PDB file of C-alpha atoms and ligand atoms in Angstrom:
ATOM      1  CA  MET D 246     -25.175 -67.261   2.354  1.00 95.00           C
ATOM      2  CA  ARG D 247     -28.119 -69.614   2.439  1.00 98.00           C
ATOM      3  CA  LEU D 248     -26.274 -72.824   3.445  1.00 98.00           C
ATOM      4  CA  LYS D 249     -23.442 -71.427   5.527  1.00 98.00           C
ATOM      5  CA  ASP D 250     -21.506 -74.121   7.452  1.00 97.00           C
ATOM      6  CA  LYS D 251     -23.763 -76.938   6.222  1.00 98.00           C
ATOM      7  CA  VAL D 252     -22.531 -80.215   4.742  1.00 99.00           C
ATOM      8  CA  ALA D 253     -24.349 -81.801   1.789  1.00 99.00           C
ATOM      9  CA  LEU D 254     -24.074 -85.170   0.087  1.00 99.00           C
ATOM     10  CA  ILE D 255     -25.167 -85.131  -3.566  1.00 99.00           C
ATOM     11  CA  THR D 256     -25.496 -88.343  -5.579  1.00 99.00           C
ATOM     12  CA  GLY D 257     -25.228 -88.031  -9.332  1.00 98.00           C
ATOM     13  CA  GLY D 258     -23.067 -84.959  -8.681  1.00 98.00           C
ATOM     14  CA  SER D 259     -20.899 -85.501 -11.770  1.00 98.00           C
ATOM     15  CA  SER D 260     -23.444 -84.193 -14.249  1.00 97.00           C
ATOM     16  CA  GLY D 261     -26.696 -82.360 -14.926  1.00 97.00           C
ATOM     17  CA  ILE D 262     -28.858 -81.450 -11.927  1.00 98.00           C
ATOM     18  CA  GLY D 263     -26.372 -82.917  -9.444  1.00 98.00           C
ATOM     19  CA  ARG D 264     -23.423 -80.899 -10.706  1.00 98.00           C
ATOM     20  CA  GLU D 265     -25.363 -77.625 -10.921  1.00 98.00           C
ATOM     21  CA  THR D 266     -26.654 -78.196  -7.400  1.00 98.00           C
ATOM     22  CA  ALA D 267     -23.184 -78.985  -6.068  1.00 99.00           C
ATOM     23  CA  LEU D 268     -21.863 -75.727  -7.546  1.00 98.00           C
ATOM     24  CA  LEU D 269     -24.783 -73.678  -6.206  1.00 98.00           C
ATOM     25  CA  PHE D 270     -24.659 -75.228  -2.721  1.00 99.00           C
ATOM     26  CA  ALA D 271     -20.902 -74.542  -2.523  1.00 98.00           C
ATOM     27  CA  GLN D 272     -21.479 -70.958  -3.600  1.00 98.00           C
ATOM     28  CA  GLU D 273     -23.967 -70.676  -0.710  1.00 98.00           C
ATOM     29  CA  GLY D 274     -21.347 -71.735   1.849  1.00 98.00           C
ATOM     30  CA  CYS D 275     -21.959 -75.488   1.947  1.00 98.00           C
ATOM     31  CA  ALA D 276     -19.274 -78.195   1.937  1.00 99.00           C
ATOM     32  CA  VAL D 277     -20.207 -80.781  -0.677  1.00 99.00           C
ATOM     33  CA  VAL D 278     -19.597 -84.513  -1.031  1.00 99.00           C
ATOM     34  CA  VAL D 279     -20.019 -85.441  -4.688  1.00 99.00           C
ATOM     35  CA  ALA D 280     -20.991 -89.104  -5.114  1.00 99.00           C
ATOM     36  CA  ASP D 281     -21.180 -90.710  -8.547  1.00 99.00           C
ATOM     37  CA  VAL D 282     -19.823 -93.510 -10.725  1.00 98.00           C
ATOM     38  CA  ASN D 283     -18.355 -91.134 -13.318  1.00 98.00           C
ATOM     39  CA  ASP D 284     -15.043 -90.458 -11.577  1.00 98.00           C
ATOM     40  CA  GLU D 285     -13.554 -88.052 -14.103  1.00 98.00           C
ATOM     41  CA  ALA D 286     -16.620 -85.810 -14.254  1.00 98.00           C
ATOM     42  CA  GLY D 287     -17.031 -86.031 -10.476  1.00 98.00           C
ATOM     43  CA  GLN D 288     -13.464 -84.806  -9.962  1.00 98.00           C
ATOM     44  CA  GLU D 289     -14.269 -82.021 -12.423  1.00 98.00           C
ATOM     45  CA  THR D 290     -17.241 -80.917 -10.275  1.00 99.00           C
ATOM     46  CA  VAL D 291     -14.905 -80.827  -7.267  1.00 99.00           C
ATOM     47  CA  ALA D 292     -12.289 -78.848  -9.212  1.00 98.00           C
ATOM     48  CA  LEU D 293     -14.925 -76.305 -10.313  1.00 98.00           C
ATOM     49  CA  ILE D 294     -15.941 -75.827  -6.676  1.00 98.00           C
ATOM     50  CA  ALA D 295     -12.335 -75.587  -5.492  1.00 98.00           C
ATOM     51  CA  ALA D 296     -11.617 -72.958  -8.173  1.00 98.00           C
ATOM     52  CA  THR D 297     -14.173 -70.668  -6.558  1.00 96.00           C
ATOM     53  CA  GLY D 298     -12.792 -71.280  -3.059  1.00 98.00           C
ATOM     54  CA  GLY D 299     -15.425 -73.811  -2.003  1.00 98.00           C
ATOM     55  CA  ALA D 300     -14.980 -77.108  -0.155  1.00 98.00           C
ATOM     56  CA  ALA D 301     -15.793 -80.403  -1.890  1.00 99.00           C
ATOM     57  CA  ILE D 302     -14.680 -84.006  -2.142  1.00 99.00           C
ATOM     58  CA  TYR D 303     -15.504 -86.740  -4.628  1.00 99.00           C
ATOM     59  CA  VAL D 304     -16.323 -90.262  -3.518  1.00 99.00           C
ATOM     60  CA  ARG D 305     -16.995 -93.027  -6.013  1.00 98.00           C
ATOM     61  CA  SER D 306     -20.370 -94.521  -5.068  1.00 98.00           C
ATOM     62  CA  ASP D 307     -22.639 -96.783  -7.020  1.00 99.00           C
ATOM     63  CA  VAL D 308     -25.916 -95.975  -5.283  1.00 99.00           C
ATOM     64  CA  SER D 309     -27.288 -99.438  -6.045  1.00 99.00           C
ATOM     65  CA  LYS D 310     -24.639-100.901  -3.703  1.00 99.00           C
ATOM     66  CA  ALA D 311     -25.262-100.787   0.046  1.00 99.00           C
ATOM     67  CA  SER D 312     -21.554-100.712   0.958  1.00 98.00           C
ATOM     68  CA  ASP D 313     -20.900 -97.733  -1.349  1.00 99.00           C
ATOM     69  CA  CYS D 314     -23.789 -95.798   0.213  1.00 99.00           C
ATOM     70  CA  ALA D 315     -22.623 -96.555   3.754  1.00 99.00           C
ATOM     71  CA  ASN D 316     -19.176 -95.386   2.682  1.00 99.00           C
ATOM     72  CA  MET D 317     -20.292 -92.089   1.114  1.00 99.00           C
ATOM     73  CA  VAL D 318     -22.008 -91.122   4.357  1.00 99.00           C
ATOM     74  CA  ALA D 319     -18.937 -92.134   6.389  1.00 98.00           C
ATOM     75  CA  VAL D 320     -16.707 -90.062   4.085  1.00 98.00           C
ATOM     76  CA  ALA D 321     -18.972 -87.024   4.585  1.00 98.00           C
ATOM     77  CA  GLU D 322     -18.773 -87.274   8.373  1.00 98.00           C
ATOM     78  CA  GLN D 323     -15.059 -88.076   8.419  1.00 98.00           C
ATOM     79  CA  THR D 324     -14.156 -85.258   6.023  1.00 98.00           C
ATOM     80  CA  PHE D 325     -16.478 -82.477   7.147  1.00 98.00           C
ATOM     81  CA  GLY D 326     -17.478 -83.629  10.655  1.00 98.00           C
ATOM     82  CA  LYS D 327     -21.236 -83.939  10.045  1.00 98.00           C
ATOM     83  CA  LEU D 328     -23.985 -84.285   7.453  1.00 99.00           C
ATOM     84  CA  ASN D 329     -26.957 -81.893   7.147  1.00 99.00           C
ATOM     85  CA  ILE D 330     -28.336 -82.286   3.615  1.00 99.00           C
ATOM     86  CA  VAL D 331     -28.766 -85.322   1.372  1.00 99.00           C
ATOM     87  CA  PHE D 332     -29.731 -84.980  -2.269  1.00 99.00           C
ATOM     88  CA  ASN D 333     -30.537 -88.472  -3.576  1.00 99.00           C
ATOM     89  CA  ASN D 334     -30.453 -87.461  -7.207  1.00 98.00           C
ATOM     90  CA  ALA D 335     -28.566 -90.149  -9.158  1.00 98.00           C
ATOM     91  CA  GLY D 336     -30.775 -91.847 -11.709  1.00 98.00           C
ATOM     92  CA  ILE D 337     -30.841 -93.466 -15.119  1.00 97.00           C
ATOM     93  CA  MET D 338     -33.235 -93.556 -18.048  1.00 95.00           C
ATOM     94  CA  HIS D 339     -32.408 -96.682 -20.069  1.00 95.00           C
ATOM     95  CA  SER D 340     -32.586 -96.371 -23.853  1.00 93.00           C
ATOM     96  CA  ASP D 341     -34.345 -99.786 -24.078  1.00 96.00           C
ATOM     97  CA  ASP D 342     -36.972 -98.825 -21.510  1.00 97.00           C
ATOM     98  CA  ASP D 343     -40.265 -99.088 -23.363  1.00 97.00           C
ATOM     99  CA  ASN D 344     -43.733-100.540 -22.787  1.00 97.00           C
ATOM    100  CA  ALA D 345     -44.524-103.529 -20.553  1.00 98.00           C
ATOM    101  CA  MET D 346     -44.450-105.998 -23.436  1.00 98.00           C
ATOM    102  CA  THR D 347     -41.089-105.017 -24.871  1.00 98.00           C
ATOM    103  CA  THR D 348     -39.057-103.974 -21.829  1.00 98.00           C
ATOM    104  CA  GLU D 349     -36.533-106.610 -20.763  1.00 98.00           C
ATOM    105  CA  GLU D 350     -36.460-107.730 -17.158  1.00 98.00           C
ATOM    106  CA  SER D 351     -32.790-106.693 -17.003  1.00 98.00           C
ATOM    107  CA  VAL D 352     -33.739-103.084 -17.922  1.00 98.00           C
ATOM    108  CA  TRP D 353     -36.451-103.088 -15.244  1.00 98.00           C
ATOM    109  CA  ASP D 354     -34.048-104.455 -12.617  1.00 99.00           C
ATOM    110  CA  LEU D 355     -31.233-102.048 -13.435  1.00 98.00           C
ATOM    111  CA  THR D 356     -33.590 -99.052 -13.372  1.00 98.00           C
ATOM    112  CA  MET D 357     -35.148-100.103 -10.072  1.00 99.00           C
ATOM    113  CA  ASN D 358     -31.772-100.867  -8.509  1.00 99.00           C
ATOM    114  CA  ILE D 359     -30.382 -97.410  -9.244  1.00 99.00           C
ATOM    115  CA  ASN D 360     -33.459 -95.184  -9.156  1.00 98.00           C
ATOM    116  CA  VAL D 361     -35.332 -96.770  -6.236  1.00 99.00           C
ATOM    117  CA  LYS D 362     -32.911 -98.895  -4.211  1.00 99.00           C
ATOM    118  CA  GLY D 363     -30.338 -96.128  -4.602  1.00 99.00           C
ATOM    119  CA  VAL D 364     -32.673 -93.646  -2.903  1.00 99.00           C
ATOM    120  CA  PHE D 365     -33.558 -96.207  -0.222  1.00 99.00           C
ATOM    121  CA  PHE D 366     -29.861 -96.814   0.528  1.00 99.00           C
ATOM    122  CA  GLY D 367     -29.168 -93.069   0.470  1.00 99.00           C
ATOM    123  CA  CYS D 368     -31.816 -92.621   3.164  1.00 99.00           C
ATOM    124  CA  LYS D 369     -30.997 -95.799   5.097  1.00 99.00           C
ATOM    125  CA  TYR D 370     -27.385 -94.788   5.690  1.00 99.00           C
ATOM    126  CA  ALA D 371     -27.772 -91.001   5.827  1.00 99.00           C
ATOM    127  CA  ILE D 372     -30.678 -90.726   8.275  1.00 99.00           C
ATOM    128  CA  PRO D 373     -28.576 -91.842  11.288  1.00 98.00           C
ATOM    129  CA  ALA D 374     -25.994 -89.195  10.307  1.00 99.00           C
ATOM    130  CA  LEU D 375     -28.703 -86.526  10.075  1.00 98.00           C
ATOM    131  CA  GLN D 376     -29.962 -87.620  13.503  1.00 98.00           C
ATOM    132  CA  ARG D 377     -26.419 -87.253  14.881  1.00 98.00           C
ATOM    133  CA  ALA D 378     -26.378 -83.714  13.409  1.00 98.00           C
ATOM    134  CA  GLY D 379     -29.665 -82.848  15.140  1.00 98.00           C
ATOM    135  CA  GLY D 380     -31.759 -83.008  11.973  1.00 98.00           C
ATOM    136  CA  GLY D 381     -31.519 -82.139   8.315  1.00 98.00           C
ATOM    137  CA  SER D 382     -33.077 -82.081   4.890  1.00 99.00           C
ATOM    138  CA  ILE D 383     -33.400 -84.930   2.388  1.00 99.00           C
ATOM    139  CA  ILE D 384     -34.344 -84.230  -1.211  1.00 99.00           C
ATOM    140  CA  ASN D 385     -35.091 -87.176  -3.482  1.00 99.00           C
ATOM    141  CA  THR D 386     -35.285 -86.617  -7.222  1.00 98.00           C
ATOM    142  CA  ALA D 387     -38.511 -88.066  -8.604  1.00 98.00           C
ATOM    143  CA  SER D 388     -40.015 -86.699 -11.837  1.00 98.00           C
ATOM    144  CA  PHE D 389     -43.188 -85.239 -13.318  1.00 98.00           C
ATOM    145  CA  VAL D 390     -43.757 -88.745 -14.765  1.00 97.00           C
ATOM    146  CA  ALA D 391     -44.551 -89.861 -11.217  1.00 98.00           C
ATOM    147  CA  LEU D 392     -47.646 -87.637 -11.530  1.00 98.00           C
ATOM    148  CA  LEU D 393     -48.697 -87.944 -15.187  1.00 96.00           C
ATOM    149  CA  GLY D 394     -48.816 -90.768 -17.693  1.00 94.00           C
ATOM    150  CA  ALA D 395     -47.143 -90.446 -21.095  1.00 86.00           C
ATOM    151  CA  ALA D 396     -47.838 -92.177 -24.377  1.00 84.00           C
ATOM    152  CA  THR D 397     -44.083 -92.325 -24.983  1.00 85.00           C
ATOM    153  CA  PRO D 398     -43.472 -95.294 -22.724  1.00 92.00           C
ATOM    154  CA  GLN D 399     -40.620 -95.734 -20.275  1.00 95.00           C
ATOM    155  CA  ILE D 400     -42.361 -98.157 -17.989  1.00 98.00           C
ATOM    156  CA  ALA D 401     -39.481 -98.958 -15.632  1.00 98.00           C
ATOM    157  CA  TYR D 402     -38.421 -95.322 -15.280  1.00 98.00           C
ATOM    158  CA  THR D 403     -41.969 -94.127 -14.618  1.00 98.00           C
ATOM    159  CA  ALA D 404     -42.578 -96.850 -12.032  1.00 98.00           C
ATOM    160  CA  SER D 405     -39.249 -96.074 -10.372  1.00 98.00           C
ATOM    161  CA  LYS D 406     -40.117 -92.397  -9.973  1.00 98.00           C
ATOM    162  CA  GLY D 407     -43.547 -93.255  -8.542  1.00 98.00           C
ATOM    163  CA  ALA D 408     -41.732 -95.338  -5.945  1.00 99.00           C
ATOM    164  CA  VAL D 409     -39.377 -92.464  -5.105  1.00 99.00           C
ATOM    165  CA  LEU D 410     -42.338 -90.158  -4.592  1.00 98.00           C
ATOM    166  CA  SER D 411     -44.264 -92.470  -2.266  1.00 98.00           C
ATOM    167  CA  MET D 412     -41.111 -93.481  -0.380  1.00 99.00           C
ATOM    168  CA  SER D 413     -40.267 -89.801   0.187  1.00 99.00           C
ATOM    169  CA  ARG D 414     -43.739 -89.039   1.486  1.00 98.00           C
ATOM    170  CA  GLU D 415     -43.616 -91.864   4.019  1.00 98.00           C
ATOM    171  CA  LEU D 416     -40.091 -90.998   5.159  1.00 98.00           C
ATOM    172  CA  ALA D 417     -41.252 -87.420   5.705  1.00 98.00           C
ATOM    173  CA  ILE D 418     -43.971 -88.596   8.059  1.00 98.00           C
ATOM    174  CA  ILE D 419     -41.793 -91.076   9.946  1.00 98.00           C
ATOM    175  CA  HIS D 420     -39.074 -88.518  10.646  1.00 98.00           C
ATOM    176  CA  ALA D 421     -41.188 -85.356  10.953  1.00 98.00           C
ATOM    177  CA  ARG D 422     -40.618 -85.054  14.707  1.00 98.00           C
ATOM    178  CA  GLN D 423     -36.888 -85.618  14.444  1.00 98.00           C
ATOM    179  CA  ASN D 424     -36.257 -82.332  12.639  1.00 98.00           C
ATOM    180  CA  ILE D 425     -35.626 -84.275   9.421  1.00 99.00           C
ATOM    181  CA  ARG D 426     -37.536 -83.018   6.403  1.00 99.00           C
ATOM    182  CA  VAL D 427     -37.958 -85.146   3.278  1.00 99.00           C
ATOM    183  CA  ASN D 428     -39.200 -83.774  -0.015  1.00 99.00           C
ATOM    184  CA  ALA D 429     -39.404 -85.186  -3.532  1.00 99.00           C
ATOM    185  CA  LEU D 430     -38.284 -82.895  -6.318  1.00 99.00           C
ATOM    186  CA  CYS D 431     -40.346 -83.491  -9.479  1.00 98.00           C
ATOM    187  CA  PRO D 432     -38.552 -81.936 -12.441  1.00 98.00           C
ATOM    188  CA  GLY D 433     -40.168 -81.538 -15.835  1.00 97.00           C
ATOM    189  CA  PRO D 434     -38.229 -82.481 -18.976  1.00 95.00           C
ATOM    190  CA  LEU D 435     -34.784 -80.911 -18.884  1.00 96.00           C
ATOM    191  CA  ARG D 436     -32.127 -80.092 -21.416  1.00 94.00           C
ATOM    192  CA  THR D 437     -29.634 -82.436 -19.716  1.00 89.00           C
ATOM    193  CA  GLU D 438     -27.670 -85.320 -21.196  1.00 84.00           C
ATOM    194  CA  LEU D 439     -30.028 -87.882 -19.657  1.00 83.00           C
ATOM    195  CA  LEU D 440     -33.104 -86.735 -21.573  1.00 87.00           C
ATOM    196  CA  MET D 441     -31.443 -85.433 -24.724  1.00 90.00           C
ATOM    197  CA  LYS D 442     -29.869 -88.882 -25.235  1.00 86.00           C
ATOM    198  CA  PHE D 443     -33.300 -90.465 -24.886  1.00 82.00           C
ATOM    199  CA  LEU D 444     -35.062 -87.919 -27.156  1.00 87.00           C
ATOM    200  CA  ASN D 445     -32.384 -88.256 -29.799  1.00 87.00           C
ATOM    201  CA  THR D 446     -34.279 -86.855 -32.807  1.00 91.00           C
ATOM    202  CA  ASP D 447     -35.921 -83.480 -33.427  1.00 92.00           C
ATOM    203  CA  GLU D 448     -39.249 -85.244 -33.851  1.00 91.00           C
ATOM    204  CA  LYS D 449     -38.995 -86.877 -30.414  1.00 88.00           C
ATOM    205  CA  LYS D 450     -37.991 -83.565 -28.829  1.00 91.00           C
ATOM    206  CA  GLN D 451     -40.881 -81.759 -30.518  1.00 91.00           C
ATOM    207  CA  ARG D 452     -43.327 -84.402 -29.309  1.00 87.00           C
ATOM    208  CA  ARG D 453     -42.403 -83.506 -25.732  1.00 87.00           C
ATOM    209  CA  LEU D 454     -42.185 -79.756 -26.253  1.00 93.00           C
ATOM    210  CA  VAL D 455     -45.811 -79.420 -27.383  1.00 93.00           C
ATOM    211  CA  HIS D 456     -46.889 -80.481 -23.881  1.00 92.00           C
ATOM    212  CA  ILE D 457     -44.859 -77.862 -22.030  1.00 96.00           C
ATOM    213  CA  PRO D 458     -46.814 -74.623 -21.534  1.00 97.00           C
ATOM    214  CA  MET D 459     -43.568 -72.652 -21.379  1.00 97.00           C
ATOM    215  CA  GLY D 460     -42.559 -74.155 -24.736  1.00 96.00           C
ATOM    216  CA  ARG D 461     -39.016 -75.084 -23.714  1.00 97.00           C
ATOM    217  CA  PHE D 462     -37.072 -77.710 -21.792  1.00 97.00           C
ATOM    218  CA  GLY D 463     -35.990 -76.798 -18.278  1.00 98.00           C
ATOM    219  CA  GLU D 464     -32.384 -76.245 -17.253  1.00 98.00           C
ATOM    220  CA  ALA D 465     -30.473 -78.165 -14.591  1.00 98.00           C
ATOM    221  CA  LYS D 466     -29.769 -74.832 -12.875  1.00 98.00           C
ATOM    222  CA  GLU D 467     -33.505 -74.300 -12.403  1.00 98.00           C
ATOM    223  CA  MET D 468     -33.651 -77.578 -10.430  1.00 98.00           C
ATOM    224  CA  ALA D 469     -30.606 -76.547  -8.417  1.00 98.00           C
ATOM    225  CA  TYR D 470     -32.421 -73.429  -7.212  1.00 98.00           C
ATOM    226  CA  ALA D 471     -35.393 -75.550  -6.122  1.00 99.00           C
ATOM    227  CA  ALA D 472     -33.048 -77.953  -4.318  1.00 99.00           C
ATOM    228  CA  LEU D 473     -31.379 -74.977  -2.629  1.00 99.00           C
ATOM    229  CA  TYR D 474     -34.704 -73.832  -1.216  1.00 99.00           C
ATOM    230  CA  LEU D 475     -35.582 -77.337   0.003  1.00 99.00           C
ATOM    231  CA  ALA D 476     -32.115 -77.803   1.513  1.00 99.00           C
ATOM    232  CA  SER D 477     -32.053 -74.461   3.313  1.00 98.00           C
ATOM    233  CA  ASP D 478     -33.806 -73.425   6.516  1.00 98.00           C
ATOM    234  CA  GLU D 479     -36.053 -71.203   4.375  1.00 98.00           C
ATOM    235  CA  SER D 480     -38.192 -74.315   3.794  1.00 98.00           C
ATOM    236  CA  SER D 481     -38.297 -75.215   7.504  1.00 98.00           C
ATOM    237  CA  TYR D 482     -42.066 -75.964   7.415  1.00 98.00           C
ATOM    238  CA  VAL D 483     -41.950 -77.867   4.118  1.00 98.00           C
ATOM    239  CA  THR D 484     -41.928 -81.654   4.239  1.00 99.00           C
ATOM    240  CA  GLY D 485     -43.548 -84.551   2.398  1.00 98.00           C
ATOM    241  CA  THR D 486     -44.128 -82.482  -0.748  1.00 98.00           C
ATOM    242  CA  GLU D 487     -44.038 -83.362  -4.392  1.00 98.00           C
ATOM    243  CA  PHE D 488     -42.115 -80.228  -5.292  1.00 98.00           C
ATOM    244  CA  VAL D 489     -42.965 -79.728  -8.942  1.00 98.00           C
ATOM    245  CA  VAL D 490     -40.670 -77.636 -11.163  1.00 98.00           C
ATOM    246  CA  ASP D 491     -41.960 -78.420 -14.630  1.00 98.00           C
ATOM    247  CA  GLY D 492     -42.690 -75.366 -16.792  1.00 98.00           C
ATOM    248  CA  GLY D 493     -46.405 -75.851 -16.099  1.00 98.00           C
ATOM    249  CA  ILE D 494     -46.860 -79.366 -17.553  1.00 97.00           C
ATOM    250  CA  THR D 495     -48.806 -80.830 -14.644  1.00 97.00           C
ATOM    251  CA  ALA D 496     -51.128 -77.805 -14.562  1.00 97.00           C
ATOM    252  CA  ALA D 497     -52.014 -77.978 -18.255  1.00 95.00           C
ATOM    253  CA  TYR D 498     -54.892 -79.531 -20.100  1.00 92.00           C
ATOM    254  CA  VAL D 499     -54.283 -77.783 -23.419  1.00 90.00           C
ATOM    255  CA  THR D 500     -51.033 -75.930 -24.042  1.00 91.00           C
ATOM    256  CA  PRO D 501     -50.693 -72.670 -26.004  1.00 90.00           C
ATOM    257  CA  GLU D 502     -49.794 -72.994 -29.726  1.00 80.00           C
TER     258      GLU D 502
HETATM  259  P1  LIG A  34     -27.521 -86.840 -15.812  1.00 95.61           P
HETATM  260  O1  LIG A  34     -27.423 -88.091 -16.612  1.00 95.61           O
HETATM  261  O2  LIG A  34     -26.935 -85.585 -16.337  1.00 95.61           O
HETATM  262  O3  LIG A  34     -26.939 -87.110 -14.352  1.00 95.61           O
HETATM  263  C1  LIG A  34     -27.165 -88.301 -13.658  1.00 95.61           C
HETATM  264  C2  LIG A  34     -25.909 -88.665 -12.889  1.00 95.61           C
HETATM  265  O4  LIG A  34     -26.154 -89.868 -12.145  1.00 95.61           O
HETATM  266  C3  LIG A  34     -24.679 -88.940 -13.790  1.00 95.61           C
HETATM  267  O5  LIG A  34     -23.577 -88.199 -13.335  1.00 95.61           O
HETATM  268  C4  LIG A  34     -24.465 -90.423 -13.634  1.00 95.61           C
HETATM  269  O6  LIG A  34     -23.095 -90.818 -13.749  1.00 95.61           O
HETATM  270  C5  LIG A  34     -24.997 -90.673 -12.234  1.00 95.61           C
HETATM  271  N1  LIG A  34     -25.310 -92.074 -11.994  1.00 95.61           N
HETATM  272  C6  LIG A  34     -25.900 -92.960 -12.838  1.00 95.61           C
HETATM  273  N2  LIG A  34     -25.951 -94.165 -12.272  1.00 95.61           N
HETATM  274  C7  LIG A  34     -25.397 -94.059 -11.025  1.00 95.61           C
HETATM  275  C8  LIG A  34     -25.170 -94.958  -9.963  1.00 95.61           C
HETATM  276  N3  LIG A  34     -25.506 -96.251 -10.054  1.00 95.61           N
HETATM  277  N4  LIG A  34     -24.587 -94.492  -8.850  1.00 95.61           N
HETATM  278  C9  LIG A  34     -24.229 -93.190  -8.742  1.00 95.61           C
HETATM  279  N5  LIG A  34     -24.408 -92.294  -9.716  1.00 95.61           N
HETATM  280  C10 LIG A  34     -24.992 -92.722 -10.842  1.00 95.61           C
HETATM  281  O7  LIG A  34     -29.080 -86.651 -15.527  1.00 95.61           O
HETATM  282  P2  LIG A  34     -29.942 -85.498 -14.821  1.00 95.61           P
HETATM  283  O8  LIG A  34     -30.913 -85.024 -15.827  1.00 95.61           O
HETATM  284  O9  LIG A  34     -29.098 -84.535 -14.094  1.00 95.61           O
HETATM  285  O10 LIG A  34     -30.754 -86.417 -13.808  1.00 95.61           O
HETATM  286  C11 LIG A  34     -30.646 -86.332 -12.419  1.00 95.61           C
HETATM  287  C12 LIG A  34     -31.917 -86.881 -11.808  1.00 95.61           C
HETATM  288  O11 LIG A  34     -33.030 -86.128 -12.284  1.00 95.61           O
HETATM  289  C13 LIG A  34     -32.225 -88.329 -12.173  1.00 95.61           C
HETATM  290  O12 LIG A  34     -32.725 -88.994 -11.038  1.00 95.61           O
HETATM  291  C14 LIG A  34     -33.282 -88.203 -13.244  1.00 95.61           C
HETATM  292  O13 LIG A  34     -34.098 -89.347 -13.321  1.00 95.61           O
HETATM  293  C15 LIG A  34     -34.044 -86.997 -12.741  1.00 95.61           C
HETATM  294  N6  LIG A  34     -34.870 -86.307 -13.726  1.00 95.61           N
HETATM  295  C16 LIG A  34     -34.333 -85.843 -14.882  1.00 95.61           C
HETATM  296  C17 LIG A  34     -35.152 -85.207 -15.803  1.00 95.61           C
HETATM  297  C18 LIG A  34     -34.614 -84.712 -17.108  1.00 95.61           C
HETATM  298  O14 LIG A  34     -35.391 -84.341 -17.983  1.00 95.61           O
HETATM  299  N7  LIG A  34     -33.301 -84.667 -17.309  1.00 95.61           N
HETATM  300  C19 LIG A  34     -36.511 -85.044 -15.535  1.00 95.61           C
HETATM  301  C20 LIG A  34     -37.027 -85.510 -14.344  1.00 95.61           C
HETATM  302  C21 LIG A  34     -36.191 -86.149 -13.446  1.00 95.61           C
END
């Protein structure tokens, strides 16, 4: 087992990447705290883990709220005695997120509050717990859009993921000598609810697919395996990376027909 006796906190654990990662971590011997605002789906993640004999608990946490983030960390330590791994993964992609001229300030603020402040709070409150545990691994979900521009605009989302990437890099340096590793996971476009809701027509989907050398969307499970590596001691010399798992998009100039 690759995470035996570890304790992980996963935000956005009710769905998509977060849920798949929670299930995989539990399978690898890790106790999991699932934090989300979708209570029903979060309880479902916990039930799926319990059904396979794993340990998990759900805690309602809006990552844009400081008190909720302080609480999710406290629940992890109270329930499982320590915290070793933090996956700051909760995020939104607003359907009205567009170019700079048309995007409402409210859409910008909401996106920044969840995608950026949520990661900041996740680190702010979890780092002392990781220090108490003698170190740990933080994985922050950024995106390939933090590395490449797109003509299909989502200005707030893109800016938010750039912030996650640079914040992760700096945190990695600050805490490098405290046995705390921080990496940003940069997924490519995935076949999860978040993106499929945004690319809601075949034409929009096709417009993305032509840019992916592998010719398909990624799966949440494929991100979970990357998170597992970054969470485990197998990546003990890996910190401050932009860990790209994107079907080759960022390597491509022209994609195959
Ligand atoms: P998803 O919508 O399936 O899951 C996101 C989860 O975050 C949901 O369970 C949702 O309830 C939760 N959430 C939303 N707002 C929250 C809040 N304020 N507090 C706590 N939880 C909240 O999406 P996903 O595809 O699994 O996305 C996970 C992460 O991956 C996000 O940060 C997303 O930006 C990023 N990402 C996704 C893709 C993609 O193509 N799907 C690509 C790159 C990066």
